[in-house]
Coordinates of C-alpha atoms in Angstrom, one line a residue:
M264 CA -48.6 -205.5 -95.7
K265 CA -46.4 -208.2 -94.1
E266 CA -46.6 -211.8 -94.9
T267 CA -48.3 -213.6 -91.7
R268 CA -48.2 -217.4 -92.6
N269 CA -44.7 -217.9 -91.6
T270 CA -43.3 -218.3 -88.3
Q271 CA -40.6 -216.0 -86.9
F272 CA -37.8 -217.3 -84.9
F273 CA -36.5 -215.6 -81.6
Q274 CA -33.4 -216.8 -80.2
V275 CA -32.3 -215.9 -76.7
E276 CA -28.6 -215.9 -76.0
S277 CA -28.0 -217.8 -73.0
S278 CA -25.4 -216.6 -70.4
P279 CA -22.7 -219.1 -69.3
Q280 CA -23.4 -221.4 -66.9
I281 CA -21.4 -221.7 -63.5
Q282 CA -20.0 -225.3 -63.2
A283 CA -20.0 -227.4 -60.1
R284 CA -16.1 -227.5 -59.9
D285 CA -16.4 -223.8 -59.4
I286 CA -19.2 -223.3 -57.1
L287 CA -17.4 -226.2 -54.7
E288 CA -14.3 -223.8 -55.1
I289 CA -15.8 -220.7 -54.2
V290 CA -18.1 -222.3 -51.7
Y291 CA -14.7 -223.9 -50.0
K292 CA -13.0 -220.5 -49.9
A293 CA -15.8 -218.5 -48.5
L294 CA -15.8 -221.3 -45.6
S295 CA -12.2 -221.4 -45.0
E296 CA -12.2 -217.5 -45.0
K297 CA -14.8 -217.4 -42.5
G298 CA -12.9 -219.9 -40.2
Y299 CA -15.7 -223.1 -40.8
N300 CA -14.1 -226.7 -41.5
P301 CA -15.5 -226.6 -45.3
V302 CA -15.5 -230.1 -45.6
N303 CA -18.0 -230.7 -42.6
Q304 CA -19.8 -227.9 -43.8
I305 CA -20.4 -229.1 -47.4
V306 CA -21.1 -232.4 -46.2
G307 CA -23.7 -231.1 -43.7
Y308 CA -25.3 -229.2 -46.5
I309 CA -25.2 -232.2 -49.1
M310 CA -26.8 -234.6 -46.4
S311 CA -29.6 -232.8 -45.2
G312 CA -30.1 -230.2 -48.0
D313 CA -30.1 -227.2 -45.3
P314 CA -28.6 -224.4 -46.7
T315 CA -27.7 -222.8 -43.5
Y316 CA -24.5 -225.0 -43.4
I317 CA -22.9 -222.6 -46.1
T318 CA -22.0 -219.0 -45.2
S319 CA -23.7 -216.5 -46.8
Y320 CA -20.0 -214.8 -47.3
N321 CA -19.4 -213.8 -50.6
S322 CA -22.9 -215.1 -52.1
A323 CA -21.6 -218.9 -51.2
R324 CA -25.1 -219.8 -50.3
S325 CA -27.0 -218.6 -53.1
L326 CA -24.4 -220.2 -55.4
I327 CA -24.6 -223.5 -53.9
M328 CA -27.9 -223.6 -54.1
K329 CA -28.3 -222.7 -57.8
M330 CA -26.8 -226.5 -58.4
E331 CA -28.4 -229.9 -57.5
R332 CA -26.7 -231.6 -54.3
D333 CA -26.6 -234.7 -56.6
E334 CA -24.9 -233.0 -59.1
L335 CA -22.2 -231.6 -56.8
V336 CA -21.3 -235.2 -55.5
E337 CA -20.9 -236.3 -59.0
E338 CA -18.0 -233.4 -59.5
M339 CA -16.4 -234.5 -56.2
L340 CA -16.3 -238.2 -57.0
K341 CA -15.5 -237.6 -60.6
T342 CA -12.5 -235.6 -59.2
Y343 CA -11.6 -238.0 -56.6
I344 CA -11.5 -240.7 -59.1
R345 CA -9.4 -238.8 -61.5
H346 CA -7.0 -238.1 -58.5
N347 CA -6.5 -241.4 -57.5
S348 CA -6.0 -242.6 -61.1
W349 CA -8.8 -245.5 -60.8
E350 CA -10.0 -244.6 -64.5
E351 CA -8.4 -247.0 -67.2

């Protein structure tokens, strides 16, 4: 009979998480392809939380909703700071 006093371990492999940068790029491209102004639409989504600012084309809407809005803003700000060489 098998020993039942020892704890068995079970580990689930997690799938790679998509990064905010990748989400923003995919959403930007989807909005552009559909003829929207991507900056205005993304700002509208971030400010309001209303996902209808983002097209469902190429699953952009469901993708952007997987990340918290503050994480998207953080990624944009980090990129802006790096691009403008504000970091010392």
